[in-house]
Amino acid sequence: MRNPGLSSPALEITDLRKAFDKPAVDGLSLSIGTGEFYALLGPNGAGKTTTLRMVAGLLEADAGSVSICGVDAFANSIEAKRVLAWVPDEPMIYDKLTPLEYLEFVSGLWGMNPDHARFKADSLLEQFGLAEQADVRCGGFSKGMRQKVALAGALVHEPRLIILDEPLTGLDAGSARQVKTVLRGLVADGVTVIMTTHILEVAERMADRIGIIAKGRLVTEGTLKELSERASASGMTLEDIFLEVVGANMQPASAKSPTAHASGSAA
């Protein structure tokens, strides 16, 4: 694992804010290093997806700043998007295209050299176990297969920062392993990966650092070891730490058992 303290930020968020009927992201600041695998956790409605949509340029922020690999994402959105990949939890692909046609289409949008684009497409389809379905229309694919096609499409232009919102949703065990293997390889090559997930074991095993947000604010972050050292009891799992932190930040001070109550809201 890389030491984020020794690398320049791939993502720098400062005092980011977004409100709808109430604040969804409320003064969020965080810094994620180059080549770091960062897991962003929080209960439903904590502001995870809203934050990432603002980073990806899909939602306008009310205030604050976002820098992606040194590029001001709000002032130079096109330049920032060239080094960024965003994969939502619901895959967005064209049903009438095959996986190969879809990757060729996406690479064309990025203006990639056709020969290099084809090489990347073939490589990604192989890595995600889609080579045999390369010429089959996506319309009949399962959600898990569609998710892998969407991931391949996001990676074809070789982004330096990858944002994944619940990337393992709908994947069977074999497909999930393929995706995790690809992500580990990218991080080893210096690519930064930011992932939201409700599968805490995935964050526990894969992330270099973990950030937990509640009510649109970053309430704690660190390595699993650092989070464990701050917890009230020794030997706690990430699930225990998550429930303790979220419970302390979501429940009124008078609540008798915030940790127990938080388990229902975090499901």
Tab-separated table of N, CA and C in Angstrom, residues 124-191:
chain	number	residue	atom	x	y	z
A	124	LEU	N	-9.156	-4.809	-21.515
A	124	LEU	CA	-10.148	-4.637	-20.460
A	124	LEU	C	-11.217	-5.723	-20.502
A	125	LEU	N	-11.654	-6.081	-21.696
A	125	LEU	CA	-12.660	-7.136	-21.813
A	125	LEU	C	-12.115	-8.459	-21.280
A	126	GLU	N	-10.842	-8.695	-21.512
A	126	GLU	CA	-10.205	-9.907	-20.995
A	126	GLU	C	-10.121	-9.854	-19.472
A	127	GLN	N	-9.698	-8.723	-18.937
A	127	GLN	CA	-9.551	-8.587	-17.485
A	127	GLN	C	-10.877	-8.750	-16.756
A	128	PHE	N	-11.947	-8.276	-17.356
A	128	PHE	CA	-13.261	-8.362	-16.711
A	128	PHE	C	-14.032	-9.625	-17.084
A	129	GLY	N	-13.379	-10.550	-17.785
A	129	GLY	CA	-14.033	-11.802	-18.134
A	129	GLY	C	-15.148	-11.647	-19.146
A	130	LEU	N	-15.011	-10.660	-20.039
A	130	LEU	CA	-16.058	-10.373	-21.022
A	130	LEU	C	-15.631	-10.687	-22.449
A	131	ALA	N	-14.478	-11.291	-22.616
A	131	ALA	CA	-13.959	-11.524	-23.964
A	131	ALA	C	-14.909	-12.373	-24.803
A	132	GLU	N	-15.519	-13.392	-24.199
A	132	GLU	CA	-16.412	-14.268	-24.953
A	132	GLU	C	-17.714	-13.579	-25.330
A	133	GLN	N	-18.066	-12.502	-24.606
A	133	GLN	CA	-19.294	-11.755	-24.903
A	133	GLN	C	-18.991	-10.446	-25.636
A	134	ALA	N	-17.771	-10.297	-26.153
A	134	ALA	CA	-17.359	-9.033	-26.762
A	134	ALA	C	-18.259	-8.602	-27.908
A	135	ASP	N	-18.841	-9.556	-28.627
A	135	ASP	CA	-19.659	-9.239	-29.795
A	135	ASP	C	-21.135	-9.557	-29.581
A	136	VAL	N	-21.534	-9.664	-28.315
A	136	VAL	CA	-22.938	-9.917	-27.963
A	136	VAL	C	-23.566	-8.611	-27.490
A	137	ARG	N	-24.754	-8.304	-27.956
A	137	ARG	CA	-25.397	-7.047	-27.548
A	137	ARG	C	-25.638	-7.014	-26.039
A	138	CYS	N	-25.450	-5.849	-25.457
A	138	CYS	CA	-25.538	-5.694	-24.004
A	138	CYS	C	-26.965	-5.784	-23.470
A	139	GLY	N	-27.956	-5.681	-24.346
A	139	GLY	CA	-29.347	-5.650	-23.903
A	139	GLY	C	-29.763	-6.851	-23.084
A	140	GLY	N	-29.162	-8.011	-23.316
A	140	GLY	CA	-29.540	-9.218	-22.592
A	140	GLY	C	-28.650	-9.524	-21.406
A	141	PHE	N	-27.744	-8.609	-21.055
A	141	PHE	CA	-26.807	-8.869	-19.968
A	141	PHE	C	-27.461	-8.676	-18.605
A	142	SER	N	-26.951	-9.398	-17.621
A	142	SER	CA	-27.369	-9.210	-16.235
A	142	SER	C	-26.822	-7.876	-15.731
A	143	LYS	N	-27.320	-7.434	-14.569
A	143	LYS	CA	-26.830	-6.177	-14.004
A	143	LYS	C	-25.340	-6.252	-13.718
A	144	GLY	N	-24.886	-7.402	-13.249
A	144	GLY	CA	-23.473	-7.552	-12.952
A	144	GLY	C	-22.610	-7.431	-14.189
A	145	MET	N	-23.035	-8.041	-15.291
A	145	MET	CA	-22.281	-7.949	-16.537
A	145	MET	C	-22.310	-6.530	-17.079
A	146	ARG	N	-23.456	-5.875	-16.965
A	146	ARG	CA	-23.554	-4.486	-17.412
A	146	ARG	C	-22.636	-3.585	-16.587
A	147	GLN	N	-22.528	-3.889	-15.300
A	147	GLN	CA	-21.639	-3.111	-14.441
A	147	GLN	C	-20.191	-3.260	-14.884
A	148	LYS	N	-19.805	-4.458	-15.286
A	148	LYS	CA	-18.430	-4.674	-15.736
A	148	LYS	C	-18.168	-3.966	-17.066
A	149	VAL	N	-19.166	-3.942	-17.954
A	149	VAL	CA	-19.013	-3.210	-19.210
A	149	VAL	C	-18.844	-1.718	-18.924
A	150	ALA	N	-19.655	-1.193	-17.987
A	150	ALA	CA	-19.556	0.219	-17.623
A	150	ALA	C	-18.192	0.533	-17.020
A	151	LEU	N	-17.675	-0.349	-16.194
A	151	LEU	CA	-16.350	-0.153	-15.605
A	151	LEU	C	-15.270	-0.143	-16.689
A	152	ALA	N	-15.368	-1.078	-17.625
A	152	ALA	CA	-14.401	-1.120	-18.715
A	152	ALA	C	-14.449	0.169	-19.525
A	153	GLY	N	-15.659	0.659	-19.788
A	153	GLY	CA	-15.809	1.902	-20.527
A	153	GLY	C	-15.206	3.091	-19.801
A	154	ALA	N	-15.304	3.089	-18.473
A	154	ALA	CA	-14.748	4.186	-17.677
A	154	ALA	C	-13.225	4.163	-17.671
A	155	LEU	N	-12.634	2.993	-17.873
A	155	LEU	CA	-11.183	2.851	-17.764
A	155	LEU	C	-10.460	2.942	-19.102
A	156	VAL	N	-11.211	2.933	-20.198
A	156	VAL	CA	-10.569	2.810	-21.515
A	156	VAL	C	-9.665	3.996	-21.832
A	157	HIS	N	-9.964	5.196	-21.309
A	157	HIS	CA	-9.119	6.358	-21.618
A	157	HIS	C	-8.001	6.564	-20.597
A	158	GLU	N	-7.779	5.563	-19.759
A	158	GLU	CA	-6.686	5.528	-18.801
A	158	GLU	C	-6.707	6.717	-17.841
A	159	PRO	N	-7.788	6.856	-17.073
A	159	PRO	CA	-7.903	7.967	-16.121
A	159	PRO	C	-6.918	7.823	-14.970
A	160	ARG	N	-6.620	8.933	-14.331
A	160	ARG	CA	-5.709	8.941	-13.180
A	160	ARG	C	-6.469	8.924	-11.858
A	161	LEU	N	-7.749	9.270	-11.897
A	161	LEU	CA	-8.606	9.244	-10.709
A	161	LEU	C	-9.903	8.539	-11.083
A	162	ILE	N	-10.246	7.497	-10.339
A	162	ILE	CA	-11.449	6.716	-10.620
A	162	ILE	C	-12.378	6.791	-9.423
A	163	ILE	N	-13.619	7.178	-9.667
A	163	ILE	CA	-14.624	7.283	-8.619
A	163	ILE	C	-15.676	6.210	-8.855
A	164	LEU	N	-15.882	5.357	-7.872
A	164	LEU	CA	-16.788	4.227	-7.996
A	164	LEU	C	-17.849	4.288	-6.901
A	165	ASP	N	-19.090	4.374	-7.310
A	165	ASP	CA	-20.200	4.416	-6.361
A	165	ASP	C	-20.826	3.029	-6.285
A	166	GLU	N	-20.555	2.312	-5.200
A	166	GLU	CA	-21.050	0.941	-5.003
A	166	GLU	C	-20.694	0.050	-6.190
A	167	PRO	N	-19.406	-0.133	-6.503
A	167	PRO	CA	-19.008	-0.850	-7.718
A	167	PRO	C	-19.298	-2.342	-7.719
A	168	LEU	N	-19.512	-2.941	-6.550
A	168	LEU	CA	-19.707	-4.387	-6.495
A	168	LEU	C	-21.180	-4.779	-6.428
A	169	THR	N	-22.079	-3.790	-6.546
A	169	THR	CA	-23.510	-4.081	-6.516
A	169	THR	C	-23.892	-4.962	-7.686
A	170	GLY	N	-24.569	-6.065	-7.404
A	170	GLY	CA	-25.062	-6.941	-8.459
A	170	GLY	C	-24.050	-7.920	-9.004
A	171	LEU	N	-22.829	-7.911	-8.488
A	171	LEU	CA	-21.799	-8.819	-8.981
A	171	LEU	C	-21.787	-10.111	-8.173
A	172	ASP	N	-21.628	-11.243	-8.872
A	172	ASP	CA	-21.454	-12.500	-8.159
A	172	ASP	C	-20.016	-12.557	-7.637
A	173	ALA	N	-19.703	-13.602	-6.879
A	173	ALA	CA	-18.402	-13.676	-6.216
A	173	ALA	C	-17.255	-13.655	-7.215
A	174	GLY	N	-17.403	-14.376	-8.325
A	174	GLY	CA	-16.343	-14.420	-9.325
A	174	GLY	C	-16.118	-13.074	-9.983
A	175	SER	N	-17.211	-12.400	-10.346
A	175	SER	CA	-17.097	-11.082	-10.983
A	175	SER	C	-16.532	-10.055	-10.012
A	176	ALA	N	-16.959	-10.130	-8.751
A	176	ALA	CA	-16.444	-9.202	-7.740
A	176	ALA	C	-14.936	-9.368	-7.591
A	177	ARG	N	-14.462	-10.599	-7.639
A	177	ARG	CA	-13.023	-10.829	-7.538
A	177	ARG	C	-12.292	-10.238	-8.738
A	178	GLN	N	-12.880	-10.385	-9.943
A	178	GLN	CA	-12.263	-9.803	-11.143
A	178	GLN	C	-12.128	-8.291	-11.002
A	179	VAL	N	-13.204	-7.653	-10.540
A	179	VAL	CA	-13.196	-6.196	-10.400
A	179	VAL	C	-12.157	-5.773	-9.361
A	180	LYS	N	-12.113	-6.465	-8.233
A	180	LYS	CA	-11.151	-6.108	-7.187
A	180	LYS	C	-9.719	-6.305	-7.671
A	181	THR	N	-9.478	-7.335	-8.468
A	181	THR	CA	-8.142	-7.571	-9.010
A	181	THR	C	-7.725	-6.436	-9.938
A	182	VAL	N	-8.656	-6.002	-10.798
A	182	VAL	CA	-8.371	-4.892	-11.710
A	182	VAL	C	-8.063	-3.622	-10.912
A	183	LEU	N	-8.865	-3.352	-9.889
A	183	LEU	CA	-8.666	-2.133	-9.092
A	183	LEU	C	-7.328	-2.160	-8.361
A	184	ARG	N	-6.976	-3.304	-7.805
A	184	ARG	CA	-5.678	-3.405	-7.125
A	184	ARG	C	-4.530	-3.143	-8.097
A	185	GLY	N	-4.658	-3.662	-9.323
A	185	GLY	CA	-3.630	-3.447	-10.324
A	185	GLY	C	-3.487	-1.977	-10.689
A	186	LEU	N	-4.619	-1.283	-10.794
A	186	LEU	CA	-4.586	0.144	-11.121
A	186	LEU	C	-3.906	0.949	-10.020
A	187	VAL	N	-4.248	0.651	-8.778
A	187	VAL	CA	-3.625	1.363	-7.652
A	187	VAL	C	-2.126	1.094	-7.619
A	188	ALA	N	-1.730	-0.136	-7.902
A	188	ALA	CA	-0.302	-0.474	-7.937
A	188	ALA	C	0.432	0.326	-9.004
A	189	ASP	N	-0.291	0.720	-10.054
A	189	ASP	CA	0.301	1.512	-11.138
A	189	ASP	C	0.203	3.022	-10.888
A	190	GLY	N	-0.272	3.424	-9.704
A	190	GLY	CA	-0.310	4.833	-9.357
A	190	GLY	C	-1.625	5.529	-9.615
A	191	VAL	N	-2.654	4.781	-10.000
A	191	VAL	CA	-3.988	5.366	-10.201
A	191	VAL	C	-4.675	5.488	-8.838
